[in-house]
mmCIF file of C-alpha atoms in Angstrom:
data_model
loop_
_atom_site.group_PDB
_atom_site.id
_atom_site.type_symbol
_atom_site.label_atom_id
_atom_site.label_comp_id
_atom_site.label_asym_id
_atom_site.label_seq_id
_atom_site.Cartn_x
_atom_site.Cartn_y
_atom_site.Cartn_z
ATOM 1 C CA UNK A 1 -17.949 28.655 2.821
ATOM 2 C CA UNK A 2 -15.503 29.049 -0.093
ATOM 3 C CA UNK A 3 -12.080 27.483 -0.106
ATOM 4 C CA UNK A 4 -10.260 30.833 -0.143
ATOM 5 C CA UNK A 5 -12.302 31.998 2.948
ATOM 6 C CA UNK A 6 -11.260 28.754 4.794
ATOM 7 C CA UNK A 7 -7.619 29.494 3.877
ATOM 8 C CA UNK A 8 -7.760 32.951 5.246
ATOM 9 C CA UNK A 9 -9.387 31.905 8.481
ATOM 10 C CA UNK A 10 -6.714 29.225 8.989
ATOM 11 C CA UNK A 11 -3.916 31.718 8.220
ATOM 12 C CA UNK A 12 -5.301 34.190 10.728
ATOM 13 C CA UNK A 13 -5.201 31.385 13.525
ATOM 14 C CA UNK A 14 -1.880 29.909 12.647
ATOM 15 C CA UNK A 15 0.444 32.792 13.098
ATOM 16 C CA UNK A 16 3.904 31.551 14.403
ATOM 17 C CA UNK A 17 7.497 32.930 14.112
ATOM 18 C CA UNK A 18 8.702 29.636 12.663
ATOM 19 C CA UNK A 19 5.816 28.765 10.586
ATOM 20 C CA UNK A 20 5.197 29.499 6.879
ATOM 21 C CA UNK A 21 1.874 28.868 4.980
ATOM 22 C CA UNK A 22 1.315 28.229 1.280
ATOM 23 C CA UNK A 23 -1.707 27.410 -0.854
ATOM 24 C CA UNK A 24 -1.976 25.266 -3.941
ATOM 25 C CA UNK A 25 -5.179 26.663 -5.689
ATOM 26 C CA UNK A 26 -5.468 23.805 -8.254
ATOM 27 C CA UNK A 27 -5.202 21.105 -5.645
ATOM 28 C CA UNK A 28 -7.044 23.207 -2.919
ATOM 29 C CA UNK A 29 -4.369 22.217 -0.279
ATOM 30 C CA UNK A 30 -3.060 24.392 2.384
ATOM 31 C CA UNK A 31 0.327 23.673 3.826
ATOM 32 C CA UNK A 32 2.128 24.812 7.013
ATOM 33 C CA UNK A 33 5.763 24.252 7.496
ATOM 34 C CA UNK A 34 8.248 24.743 10.388
ATOM 35 C CA UNK A 35 11.523 26.252 9.293
ATOM 36 C CA UNK A 36 13.270 24.455 12.330
ATOM 37 C CA UNK A 37 12.807 21.058 10.846
ATOM 38 C CA UNK A 38 11.802 21.814 7.163
ATOM 39 C CA UNK A 39 8.607 19.617 7.737
ATOM 40 C CA UNK A 40 4.912 20.465 7.624
ATOM 41 C CA UNK A 41 1.360 19.341 7.307
ATOM 42 C CA UNK A 42 -0.834 19.607 4.242
ATOM 43 C CA UNK A 43 -4.523 20.048 4.696
ATOM 44 C CA UNK A 44 -6.941 19.249 1.854
ATOM 45 C CA UNK A 45 -9.402 22.016 2.217
ATOM 46 C CA UNK A 46 -11.996 20.379 0.037
ATOM 47 C CA UNK A 47 -12.242 17.570 2.570
ATOM 48 C CA UNK A 48 -13.158 19.985 5.401
ATOM 49 C CA UNK A 49 -15.474 22.249 3.271
ATOM 50 C CA UNK A 50 -18.568 20.603 4.367
ATOM 51 C CA UNK A 51 -17.686 20.804 8.064
ATOM 52 C CA UNK A 52 -17.021 24.518 7.623
ATOM 53 C CA UNK A 53 -20.414 25.025 5.765
ATOM 54 C CA UNK A 54 -22.271 23.203 8.625
ATOM 55 C CA UNK A 55 -20.597 24.747 11.608
ATOM 56 C CA UNK A 56 -17.795 27.334 10.760
ATOM 57 C CA UNK A 57 -16.731 27.962 14.311
ATOM 58 C CA UNK A 58 -16.514 24.455 15.403
ATOM 59 C CA UNK A 59 -14.921 23.390 12.142
ATOM 60 C CA UNK A 60 -12.166 26.093 12.533
ATOM 61 C CA UNK A 61 -11.461 25.284 16.072
ATOM 62 C CA UNK A 62 -11.176 21.536 15.416
ATOM 63 C CA UNK A 63 -9.043 22.040 12.350
ATOM 64 C CA UNK A 64 -6.650 24.550 14.006
ATOM 65 C CA UNK A 65 -6.303 22.237 17.035
ATOM 66 C CA UNK A 66 -5.415 19.196 14.971
ATOM 67 C CA UNK A 67 -2.724 21.300 12.965
ATOM 68 C CA UNK A 68 -1.289 22.812 16.084
ATOM 69 C CA UNK A 69 -0.911 19.506 17.741
ATOM 70 C CA UNK A 70 0.572 17.918 14.549
ATOM 71 C CA UNK A 71 3.070 20.845 14.206
ATOM 72 C CA UNK A 72 4.156 20.392 17.901
ATOM 73 C CA UNK A 73 4.830 16.754 17.268
ATOM 74 C CA UNK A 74 7.028 17.591 14.233
ATOM 75 C CA UNK A 75 9.632 19.156 16.489
ATOM 76 C CA UNK A 76 9.214 17.037 19.703
ATOM 77 C CA UNK A 77 11.724 14.314 20.091
ATOM 78 C CA UNK A 78 9.997 11.049 20.589
ATOM 79 C CA UNK A 79 11.606 8.016 22.283
ATOM 80 C CA UNK A 80 10.114 4.556 21.437
ATOM 81 C CA UNK A 81 11.441 2.996 24.543
ATOM 82 C CA UNK A 82 8.776 1.895 26.821
ATOM 83 C CA UNK A 83 6.029 2.713 24.344
ATOM 84 C CA UNK A 84 5.744 -0.410 22.609
ATOM 85 C CA UNK A 85 1.991 -0.824 23.309
ATOM 86 C CA UNK A 86 1.404 2.610 21.857
ATOM 87 C CA UNK A 87 2.775 1.763 18.347
ATOM 88 C CA UNK A 88 0.114 1.220 15.528
ATOM 89 C CA UNK A 89 0.170 1.001 11.889
ATOM 90 C CA UNK A 90 -1.519 3.932 9.879
ATOM 91 C CA UNK A 91 -2.463 3.823 6.156
ATOM 92 C CA UNK A 92 -1.626 6.702 3.814
ATOM 93 C CA UNK A 93 -1.401 7.029 0.034
ATOM 94 C CA UNK A 94 1.869 5.629 -1.309
ATOM 95 C CA UNK A 95 3.197 9.161 -2.186
ATOM 96 C CA UNK A 96 2.712 10.469 1.235
ATOM 97 C CA UNK A 97 5.544 12.255 2.796
ATOM 98 C CA UNK A 98 8.156 10.729 0.487
ATOM 99 C CA UNK A 99 10.898 13.177 1.713
ATOM 100 C CA UNK A 100 10.460 12.468 5.367
ATOM 101 C CA UNK A 101 12.451 9.319 5.879
ATOM 102 C CA UNK A 102 9.371 7.499 7.527
ATOM 103 C CA UNK A 103 9.161 3.790 8.209
ATOM 104 C CA UNK A 104 7.161 2.599 5.501
ATOM 105 C CA UNK A 105 5.836 -0.767 3.868
ATOM 106 C CA UNK A 106 3.871 -1.563 0.845
ATOM 107 C CA UNK A 107 0.368 -2.608 1.050
ATOM 108 C CA UNK A 108 -1.724 -2.309 -2.074
ATOM 109 C CA UNK A 109 -1.329 -0.173 -5.240
ATOM 110 C CA UNK A 110 -3.561 2.358 -3.482
ATOM 111 C CA UNK A 111 -2.293 2.350 0.077
ATOM 112 C CA UNK A 112 0.889 2.152 2.101
ATOM 113 C CA UNK A 113 1.531 1.354 5.644
ATOM 114 C CA UNK A 114 3.257 3.872 7.958
ATOM 115 C CA UNK A 115 3.856 3.409 11.720
ATOM 116 C CA UNK A 116 2.903 5.791 14.611
ATOM 117 C CA UNK A 117 3.414 6.247 18.277
ATOM 118 C CA UNK A 118 0.144 7.150 19.970
ATOM 119 C CA UNK A 119 0.268 10.362 21.996
ATOM 120 C CA UNK A 120 -3.258 10.434 23.114
ATOM 121 C CA UNK A 121 -4.689 13.442 21.426
ATOM 122 C CA UNK A 122 -2.600 12.595 18.242
ATOM 123 C CA UNK A 123 0.289 10.505 17.129
ATOM 124 C CA UNK A 124 3.768 10.878 15.842
ATOM 125 C CA UNK A 125 4.875 8.831 12.721
ATOM 126 C CA UNK A 126 7.937 6.905 13.194
ATOM 127 C CA UNK A 127 11.022 7.819 11.122
ATOM 128 C CA UNK A 128 14.437 6.195 10.852
ATOM 129 C CA UNK A 129 16.017 8.690 13.300
ATOM 130 C CA UNK A 130 13.525 7.503 15.929
ATOM 131 C CA UNK A 131 14.641 4.009 15.330
ATOM 132 C CA UNK A 132 18.289 4.838 15.801
ATOM 133 C CA UNK A 133 17.811 6.884 18.913
ATOM 134 C CA UNK A 134 15.591 4.153 20.627
ATOM 135 C CA UNK A 135 17.764 1.193 19.438
ATOM 136 C CA UNK A 136 14.845 -0.533 17.690
ATOM 137 C CA UNK A 137 14.654 -2.082 14.277
ATOM 138 C CA UNK A 138 11.878 -1.569 11.711
ATOM 139 C CA UNK A 139 10.865 -5.172 12.168
ATOM 140 C CA UNK A 140 10.248 -4.688 15.903
ATOM 141 C CA UNK A 141 8.131 -1.728 15.209
ATOM 142 C CA UNK A 142 6.304 -3.769 12.703
ATOM 143 C CA UNK A 143 5.457 -6.690 14.941
ATOM 144 C CA UNK A 144 4.544 -4.289 17.806
ATOM 145 C CA UNK A 145 2.074 -2.287 15.455
ATOM 146 C CA UNK A 146 0.457 -5.593 14.151
ATOM 147 C CA UNK A 147 -0.001 -7.065 17.635
ATOM 148 C CA UNK A 148 -1.465 -3.866 18.940
ATOM 149 C CA UNK A 149 -3.972 -3.461 15.982
ATOM 150 C CA UNK A 150 -5.299 -6.805 16.743
ATOM 151 C CA UNK A 151 -6.145 -5.732 20.133
ATOM 152 C CA UNK A 152 -8.623 -2.873 19.231
ATOM 153 C CA UNK A 153 -12.258 -3.147 19.195
ATOM 154 C CA UNK A 154 -13.868 -4.587 15.943
ATOM 155 C CA UNK A 155 -17.510 -3.521 16.859
ATOM 156 C CA UNK A 156 -19.417 -2.444 13.707
ATOM 157 C CA UNK A 157 -22.766 -1.113 12.630
ATOM 158 C CA UNK A 158 -24.650 -3.105 10.142
ATOM 159 C CA UNK A 159 -26.999 -1.911 7.328
ATOM 160 C CA UNK A 160 -28.756 -3.928 4.599
ATOM 161 C CA UNK A 161 -29.264 -2.396 1.160
ATOM 162 C CA UNK A 162 -31.031 -4.368 -1.775
ATOM 163 C CA UNK A 163 -30.220 -7.594 -0.052
ATOM 164 C CA UNK A 164 -26.564 -6.743 0.527
ATOM 165 C CA UNK A 165 -24.996 -6.355 3.922
ATOM 166 C CA UNK A 166 -22.700 -3.545 4.779
ATOM 167 C CA UNK A 167 -20.705 -3.239 7.980
ATOM 168 C CA UNK A 168 -19.314 0.107 9.194
ATOM 169 C CA UNK A 169 -16.267 0.395 11.761
ATOM 170 C CA UNK A 170 -16.118 3.856 13.199
ATOM 171 C CA UNK A 171 -14.513 3.513 16.685
ATOM 172 C CA UNK A 172 -13.267 6.998 16.893
ATOM 173 C CA UNK A 173 -9.648 6.131 17.825
ATOM 174 C CA UNK A 174 -7.917 7.179 14.489
ATOM 175 C CA UNK A 175 -6.934 3.656 13.518
ATOM 176 C CA UNK A 176 -10.191 2.335 11.766
ATOM 177 C CA UNK A 177 -8.583 1.970 8.381
ATOM 178 C CA UNK A 178 -5.630 0.216 10.028
ATOM 179 C CA UNK A 179 -7.764 -2.549 10.899
ATOM 180 C CA UNK A 180 -7.636 -3.857 7.340
ATOM 181 C CA UNK A 181 -4.265 -4.992 8.340
ATOM 182 C CA UNK A 182 -5.828 -7.447 10.924
ATOM 183 C CA UNK A 183 -5.673 -10.732 9.025
ATOM 184 C CA UNK A 184 -7.907 -12.415 11.638
ATOM 185 C CA UNK A 185 -10.644 -9.813 11.216
ATOM 186 C CA UNK A 186 -10.602 -10.237 7.416
ATOM 187 C CA UNK A 187 -10.804 -13.962 7.681
ATOM 188 C CA UNK A 188 -13.629 -13.867 10.337
ATOM 189 C CA UNK A 189 -15.569 -11.457 7.941
ATOM 190 C CA UNK A 190 -14.787 -13.794 4.871
ATOM 191 C CA UNK A 191 -16.256 -16.728 6.765
ATOM 192 C CA UNK A 192 -19.344 -14.953 7.665
ATOM 193 C CA UNK A 193 -19.977 -13.482 4.259
ATOM 194 C CA UNK A 194 -22.559 -15.296 2.113
ATOM 195 C CA UNK A 195 -21.522 -13.709 -0.970
ATOM 196 C CA UNK A 196 -18.346 -12.062 -2.036
ATOM 197 C CA UNK A 197 -16.505 -10.024 0.595
ATOM 198 C CA UNK A 198 -15.447 -6.430 -0.515
ATOM 199 C CA UNK A 199 -13.604 -4.051 1.886
ATOM 200 C CA UNK A 200 -13.010 -0.263 1.651
ATOM 201 C CA UNK A 201 -10.895 2.323 3.261
ATOM 202 C CA UNK A 202 -11.973 5.621 1.787
ATOM 203 C CA UNK A 203 -10.397 7.523 4.783
ATOM 204 C CA UNK A 204 -8.422 6.698 7.639
ATOM 205 C CA UNK A 205 -11.344 7.060 10.112
ATOM 206 C CA UNK A 206 -13.542 4.345 8.606
ATOM 207 C CA UNK A 207 -13.451 0.625 7.611
ATOM 208 C CA UNK A 208 -16.140 -0.703 5.414
ATOM 209 C CA UNK A 209 -17.087 -4.435 4.754
ATOM 210 C CA UNK A 210 -19.539 -5.421 2.229
ATOM 211 C CA UNK A 211 -21.117 -9.003 1.878
ATOM 212 C CA UNK A 212 -22.096 -8.603 -1.884
ATOM 213 C CA UNK A 213 -24.836 -10.956 -2.508
ATOM 214 C CA UNK A 214 -26.203 -9.606 -5.927
ATOM 215 C CA UNK A 215 -24.913 -6.971 -8.659
ATOM 216 C CA UNK A 216 -26.860 -4.233 -6.986
ATOM 217 C CA UNK A 217 -24.460 -4.470 -4.146
ATOM 218 C CA UNK A 218 -21.472 -3.238 -6.233
ATOM 219 C CA UNK A 219 -23.355 -0.130 -7.128
ATOM 220 C CA UNK A 220 -24.280 0.614 -3.537
ATOM 221 C CA UNK A 221 -20.759 -0.028 -2.434
ATOM 222 C CA UNK A 222 -19.250 2.382 -5.040
ATOM 223 C CA UNK A 223 -21.549 5.191 -4.037
ATOM 224 C CA UNK A 224 -20.830 4.563 -0.225
ATOM 225 C CA UNK A 225 -17.112 4.421 -0.751
ATOM 226 C CA UNK A 226 -16.924 7.662 -2.899
ATOM 227 C CA UNK A 227 -19.207 9.504 -0.438
ATOM 228 C CA UNK A 228 -16.842 8.789 2.470
ATOM 229 C CA UNK A 229 -13.797 9.378 0.236
ATOM 230 C CA UNK A 230 -15.059 12.944 -0.351
ATOM 231 C CA UNK A 231 -15.703 13.711 3.248
ATOM 232 C CA UNK A 232 -12.644 12.377 4.881
ATOM 233 C CA UNK A 233 -9.924 14.546 6.494
ATOM 234 C CA UNK A 234 -7.262 12.055 5.381
ATOM 235 C CA UNK A 235 -8.541 10.295 2.223
ATOM 236 C CA UNK A 236 -7.036 7.199 1.128
ATOM 237 C CA UNK A 237 -8.788 5.527 -1.860
ATOM 238 C CA UNK A 238 -12.237 5.558 -3.554
ATOM 239 C CA UNK A 239 -11.559 2.091 -4.883
ATOM 240 C CA UNK A 240 -12.942 -0.849 -2.725
ATOM 241 C CA UNK A 241 -11.118 -4.182 -2.650
ATOM 242 C CA UNK A 242 -12.159 -7.708 -3.139
ATOM 243 C CA UNK A 243 -10.776 -9.988 -0.481
ATOM 244 C CA UNK A 244 -9.986 -13.418 -1.987
ATOM 245 C CA UNK A 245 -7.278 -16.033 -1.386
ATOM 246 C CA UNK A 246 -5.733 -13.793 1.489
ATOM 247 C CA UNK A 247 -5.323 -10.935 -0.906
ATOM 248 C CA UNK A 248 -6.788 -7.580 -1.547
ATOM 249 C CA UNK A 249 -7.529 -6.609 -5.076
ATOM 250 C CA UNK A 250 -8.737 -3.300 -6.050
ATOM 251 C CA UNK A 251 -11.950 -3.271 -8.152
ATOM 252 C CA UNK A 252 -13.401 -0.758 -10.718
ATOM 253 C CA UNK A 253 -17.154 -0.993 -10.348
ATOM 254 C CA UNK A 254 -19.237 -0.418 -13.623
ATOM 255 C CA UNK A 255 -23.011 0.531 -13.124
ATOM 256 C CA UNK A 256 -25.262 -2.432 -13.069
ATOM 257 C CA UNK A 257 -22.348 -4.904 -13.780
ATOM 258 C CA UNK A 258 -20.222 -6.957 -11.655
ATOM 259 C CA UNK A 259 -16.779 -5.615 -11.656
ATOM 260 C CA UNK A 260 -13.628 -7.262 -12.819
ATOM 261 C CA UNK A 261 -10.631 -7.114 -10.479
ATOM 262 C CA UNK A 262 -7.480 -5.465 -11.268
ATOM 263 C CA UNK A 263 -4.420 -7.382 -10.193
ATOM 264 C CA UNK A 264 -2.092 -5.517 -7.553
ATOM 265 C CA UNK A 265 1.137 -4.181 -8.887
ATOM 266 C CA UNK A 266 4.179 -6.366 -8.130
#
């Protein structure tokens, strides 16, 4: 299914008096904005193209449902009071929603941390207005989010390729990538690894650990990370990280060679 066909199908389903749509042909992004709040949602059509090719009806229904729920949350007033156990961190690229006054923290050169209130079917990202109306501080939100992320399941599936061990966390709760912020999880994986520990968050619905025991492992990790990155609804980074000395350092992987780490900005 071509990108323009997906665009037209979405436009047909997303008719609303207060919504306007636009399409960036070069980036293959489809954007919906609500004129009541001057905010909107951007969908990377390249990331849903495969789903539309596999099952057009299901992909359209799923994408439209997520967009409508997201648009609803844009105009709904969210009170954080009493919802402390529903606050979680979410990863996005550093340039995500720069104009929306969202509560944000630096993470790596490739990712930033935002904070969300879980609403069951979706979540609302926390902005400065929510803090003010709820009488909470950014630090209180931060502490609640980090406590809650440690309470989530860390069950993973394991695969072994060319003597290297790979672990995939896909819980289906929307906070898989966020678990990279769980220091206890990172340390436990580091202790278990026999080789070097690498971590990848190609999109927000998966967290990948790799116990790299030989040089072939880096090539496999690069291929896996790029594949997940190209398929994710909310892509983050195709660069994996080495976890050393309590720090994450993005690595560029050259075929058949062990990569050299690149220091984080700042």
